[in-house]
Tab-separated table of C-alpha atoms in Angstrom:
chain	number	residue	atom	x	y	z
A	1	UNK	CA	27.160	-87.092	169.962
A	2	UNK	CA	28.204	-88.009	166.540
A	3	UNK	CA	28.458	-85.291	163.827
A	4	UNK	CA	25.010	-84.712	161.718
A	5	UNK	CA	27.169	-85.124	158.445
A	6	UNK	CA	28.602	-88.519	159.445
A	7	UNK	CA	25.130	-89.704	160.398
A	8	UNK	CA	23.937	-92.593	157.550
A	9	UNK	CA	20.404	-92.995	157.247
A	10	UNK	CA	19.438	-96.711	156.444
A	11	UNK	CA	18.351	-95.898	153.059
A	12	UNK	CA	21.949	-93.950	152.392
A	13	UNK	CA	23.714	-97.175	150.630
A	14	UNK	CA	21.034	-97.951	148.545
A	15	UNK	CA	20.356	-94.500	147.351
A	16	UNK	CA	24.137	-94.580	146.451
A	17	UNK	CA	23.677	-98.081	144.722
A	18	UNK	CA	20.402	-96.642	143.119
A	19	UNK	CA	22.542	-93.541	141.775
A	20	UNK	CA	24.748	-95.782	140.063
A	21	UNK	CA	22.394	-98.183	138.438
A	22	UNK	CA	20.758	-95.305	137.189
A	23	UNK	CA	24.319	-93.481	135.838
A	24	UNK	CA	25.474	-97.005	133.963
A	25	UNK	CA	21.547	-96.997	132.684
A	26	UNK	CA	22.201	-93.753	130.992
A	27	UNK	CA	25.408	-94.175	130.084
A	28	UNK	CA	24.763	-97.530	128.247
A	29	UNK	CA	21.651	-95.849	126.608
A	30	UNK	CA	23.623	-92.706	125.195
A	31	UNK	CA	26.226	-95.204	123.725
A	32	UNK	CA	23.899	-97.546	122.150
A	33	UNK	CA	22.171	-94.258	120.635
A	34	UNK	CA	25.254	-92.628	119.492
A	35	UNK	CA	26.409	-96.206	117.802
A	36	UNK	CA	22.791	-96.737	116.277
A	37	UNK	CA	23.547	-92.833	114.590
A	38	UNK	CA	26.720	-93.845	113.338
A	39	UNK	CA	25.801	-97.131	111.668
A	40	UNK	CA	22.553	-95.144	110.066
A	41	UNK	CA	24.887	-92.290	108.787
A	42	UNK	CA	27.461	-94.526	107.236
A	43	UNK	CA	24.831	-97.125	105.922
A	44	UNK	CA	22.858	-94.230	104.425
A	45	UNK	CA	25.767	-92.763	102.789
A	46	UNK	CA	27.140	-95.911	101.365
A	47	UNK	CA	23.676	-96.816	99.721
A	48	UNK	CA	21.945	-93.835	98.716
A	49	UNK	CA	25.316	-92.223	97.173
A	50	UNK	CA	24.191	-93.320	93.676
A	51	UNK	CA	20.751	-91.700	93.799
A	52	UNK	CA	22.234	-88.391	94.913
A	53	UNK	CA	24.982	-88.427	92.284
A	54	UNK	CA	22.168	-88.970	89.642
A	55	UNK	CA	20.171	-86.312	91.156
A	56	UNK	CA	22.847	-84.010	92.046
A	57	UNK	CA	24.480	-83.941	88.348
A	58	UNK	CA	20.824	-82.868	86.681
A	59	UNK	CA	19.907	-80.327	89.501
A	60	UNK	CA	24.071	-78.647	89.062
A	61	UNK	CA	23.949	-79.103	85.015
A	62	UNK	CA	20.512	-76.684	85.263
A	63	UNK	CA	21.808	-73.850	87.534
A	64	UNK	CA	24.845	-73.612	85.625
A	65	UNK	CA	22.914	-73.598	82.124
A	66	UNK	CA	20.382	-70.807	83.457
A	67	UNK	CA	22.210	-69.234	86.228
A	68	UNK	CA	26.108	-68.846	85.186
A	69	UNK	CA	26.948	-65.125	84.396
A	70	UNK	CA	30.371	-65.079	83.158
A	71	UNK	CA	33.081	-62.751	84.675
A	72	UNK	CA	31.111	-59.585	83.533
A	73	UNK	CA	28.788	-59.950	86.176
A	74	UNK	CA	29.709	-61.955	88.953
A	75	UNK	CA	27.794	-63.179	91.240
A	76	UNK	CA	28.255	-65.746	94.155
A	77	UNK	CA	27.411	-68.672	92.026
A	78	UNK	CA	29.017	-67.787	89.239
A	79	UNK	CA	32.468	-66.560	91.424
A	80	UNK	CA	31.987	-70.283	93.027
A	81	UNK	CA	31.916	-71.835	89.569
A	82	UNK	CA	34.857	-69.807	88.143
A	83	UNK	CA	36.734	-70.652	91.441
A	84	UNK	CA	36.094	-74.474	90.834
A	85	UNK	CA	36.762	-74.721	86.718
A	86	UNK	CA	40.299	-72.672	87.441
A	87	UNK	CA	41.576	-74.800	90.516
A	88	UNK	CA	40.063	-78.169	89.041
A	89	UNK	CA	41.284	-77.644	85.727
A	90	UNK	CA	37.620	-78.479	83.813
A	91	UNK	CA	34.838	-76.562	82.170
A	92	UNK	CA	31.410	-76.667	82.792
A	93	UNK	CA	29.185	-79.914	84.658
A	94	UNK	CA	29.760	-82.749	81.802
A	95	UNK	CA	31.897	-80.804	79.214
A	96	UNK	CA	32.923	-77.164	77.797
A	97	UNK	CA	29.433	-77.999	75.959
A	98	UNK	CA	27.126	-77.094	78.881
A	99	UNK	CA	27.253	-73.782	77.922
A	100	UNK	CA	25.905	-73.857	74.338
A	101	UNK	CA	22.417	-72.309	74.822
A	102	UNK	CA	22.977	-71.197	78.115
A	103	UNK	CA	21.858	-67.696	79.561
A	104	UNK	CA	26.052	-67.023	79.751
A	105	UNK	CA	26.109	-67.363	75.920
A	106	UNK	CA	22.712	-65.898	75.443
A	107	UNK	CA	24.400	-62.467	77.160
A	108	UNK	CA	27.899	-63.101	75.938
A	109	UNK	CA	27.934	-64.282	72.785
A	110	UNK	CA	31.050	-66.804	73.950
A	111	UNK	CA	30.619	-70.949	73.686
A	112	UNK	CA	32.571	-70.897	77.033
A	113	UNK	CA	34.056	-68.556	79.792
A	114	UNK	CA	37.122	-67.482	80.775
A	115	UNK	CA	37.737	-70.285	83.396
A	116	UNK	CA	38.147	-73.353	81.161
A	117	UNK	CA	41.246	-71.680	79.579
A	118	UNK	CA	44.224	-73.753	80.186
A	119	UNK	CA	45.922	-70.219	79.933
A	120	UNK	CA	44.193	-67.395	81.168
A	121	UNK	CA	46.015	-64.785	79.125
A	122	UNK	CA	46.444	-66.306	75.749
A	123	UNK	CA	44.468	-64.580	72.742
A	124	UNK	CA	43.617	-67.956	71.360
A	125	UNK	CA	40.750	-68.665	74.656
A	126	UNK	CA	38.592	-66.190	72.943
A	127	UNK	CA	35.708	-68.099	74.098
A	128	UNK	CA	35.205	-69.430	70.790
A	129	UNK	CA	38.312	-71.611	70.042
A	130	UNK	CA	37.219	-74.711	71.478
A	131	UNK	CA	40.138	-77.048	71.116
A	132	UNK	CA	41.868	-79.170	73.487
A	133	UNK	CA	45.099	-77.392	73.461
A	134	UNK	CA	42.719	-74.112	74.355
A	135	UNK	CA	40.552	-74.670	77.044
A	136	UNK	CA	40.088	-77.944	79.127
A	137	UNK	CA	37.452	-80.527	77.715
A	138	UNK	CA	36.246	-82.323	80.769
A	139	UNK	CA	33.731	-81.977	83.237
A	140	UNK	CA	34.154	-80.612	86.550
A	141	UNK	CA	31.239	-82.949	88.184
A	142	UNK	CA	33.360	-86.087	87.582
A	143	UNK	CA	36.086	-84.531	89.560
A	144	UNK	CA	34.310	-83.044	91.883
A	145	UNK	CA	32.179	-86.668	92.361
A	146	UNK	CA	35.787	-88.331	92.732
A	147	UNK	CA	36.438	-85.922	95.923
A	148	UNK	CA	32.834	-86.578	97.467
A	149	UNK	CA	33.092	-89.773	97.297
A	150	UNK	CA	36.533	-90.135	98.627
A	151	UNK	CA	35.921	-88.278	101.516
A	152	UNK	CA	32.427	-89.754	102.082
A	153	UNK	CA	33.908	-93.178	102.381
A	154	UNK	CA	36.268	-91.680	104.677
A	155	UNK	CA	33.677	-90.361	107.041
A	156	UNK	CA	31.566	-93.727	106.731
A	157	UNK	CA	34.904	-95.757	107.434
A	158	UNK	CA	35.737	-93.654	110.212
A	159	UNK	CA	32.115	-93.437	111.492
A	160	UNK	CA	32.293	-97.313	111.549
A	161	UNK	CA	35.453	-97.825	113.179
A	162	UNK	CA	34.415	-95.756	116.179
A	163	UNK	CA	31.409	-97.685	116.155
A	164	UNK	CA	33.824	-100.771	116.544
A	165	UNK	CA	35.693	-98.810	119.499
A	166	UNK	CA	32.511	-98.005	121.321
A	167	UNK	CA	31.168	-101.660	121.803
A	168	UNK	CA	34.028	-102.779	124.359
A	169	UNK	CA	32.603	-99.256	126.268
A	170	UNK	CA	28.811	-100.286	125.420
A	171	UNK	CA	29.493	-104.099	126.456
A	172	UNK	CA	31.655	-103.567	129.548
A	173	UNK	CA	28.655	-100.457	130.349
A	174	UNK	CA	25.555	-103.449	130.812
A	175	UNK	CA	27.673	-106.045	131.990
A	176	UNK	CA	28.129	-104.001	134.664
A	177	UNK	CA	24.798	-102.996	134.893
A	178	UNK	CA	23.348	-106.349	134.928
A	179	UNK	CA	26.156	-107.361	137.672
A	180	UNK	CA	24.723	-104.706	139.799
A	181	UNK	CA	21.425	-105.449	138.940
């Protein structure tokens, strides 16, 4: 008598066959959602960047005018904002000018802080002496803008060229599927 393991039912093929069709079902189905994700993200990136520049410059120039400290009291947004003037080598979110008005002149009594110096320890970046030889003039948002949208068209390039390199997978996925079907 045959073993009960080697025993095939009648139905054991097509269960097999159904297992399949079903795996190459999902697997086409989680590649068409993952490229349909990919296109979105890049496409929304690419098109809405404008709006959120617009948006983003207003909503940073605010918090810096009513929220920047100065080094006498640092806090986590003003430490991040300190961080960013001294390694990008700008002042402020359009200009050195942001600052006229601002709660960190308001307490401080300076046009600008410390971190648009060009030289940290010179007597002449007294926070008043506003020339270009002194502290730096420009913005740190057009910089920082410059970065974002470098590596934003990175990640929708890249997020695009996998799409590209999944469609063989997707294509060869419901040919297969069909073929079987």
């Amino acid at each position: 008598m045959a073993n009960a393991a080697e025993m095939h039912t009648p139905y054991s093929s097509l269960k097999k066959l159904l297992s399949l069709f079903n795996s190459l079902l999902a697997c086409f189905l989680v590649l068409v959602i993952i490229l349909v994700v990919e296109i979105t993200a890049a496409t929304v990136v690419l098109l809405f960047f404008p709006i959120v520049r617009d948006v983003a410059l207003e909503h940073t120039f605010m918090t810096l005018r009513k929220n920047y400290r100065g080094y006498n009291e640092p806090d986590d947004y003003t430490t991040e904002w300190n961080f960013v003037m001294e390694k990008l080598k700008c002042c402020g979110v359009n200009n050195y000018t942001d600052f006229s008005g601002s709660s960190f002149e308001m307490t401080t009594g300076h046009a600008y802080p410390r971190g648009c110096c060009r030289s940290m320890g010179t007597s002449a970046c007294d926070g008043h002496n506003a020339s270009a030889s002194v502290i730096h003039q420009e913005g740190c948002f057009r910089k920082l803008l410059r970065i974002t949208k470098a590596q934003s068209f990175t990640l929708s390039g890249g997020s695009l060229g996998a799409a590209m390199m999944q469609l063989p997978g997707i294509l060869a996925t419901l040919l297969l599927f069909i073929k079987l079907g």
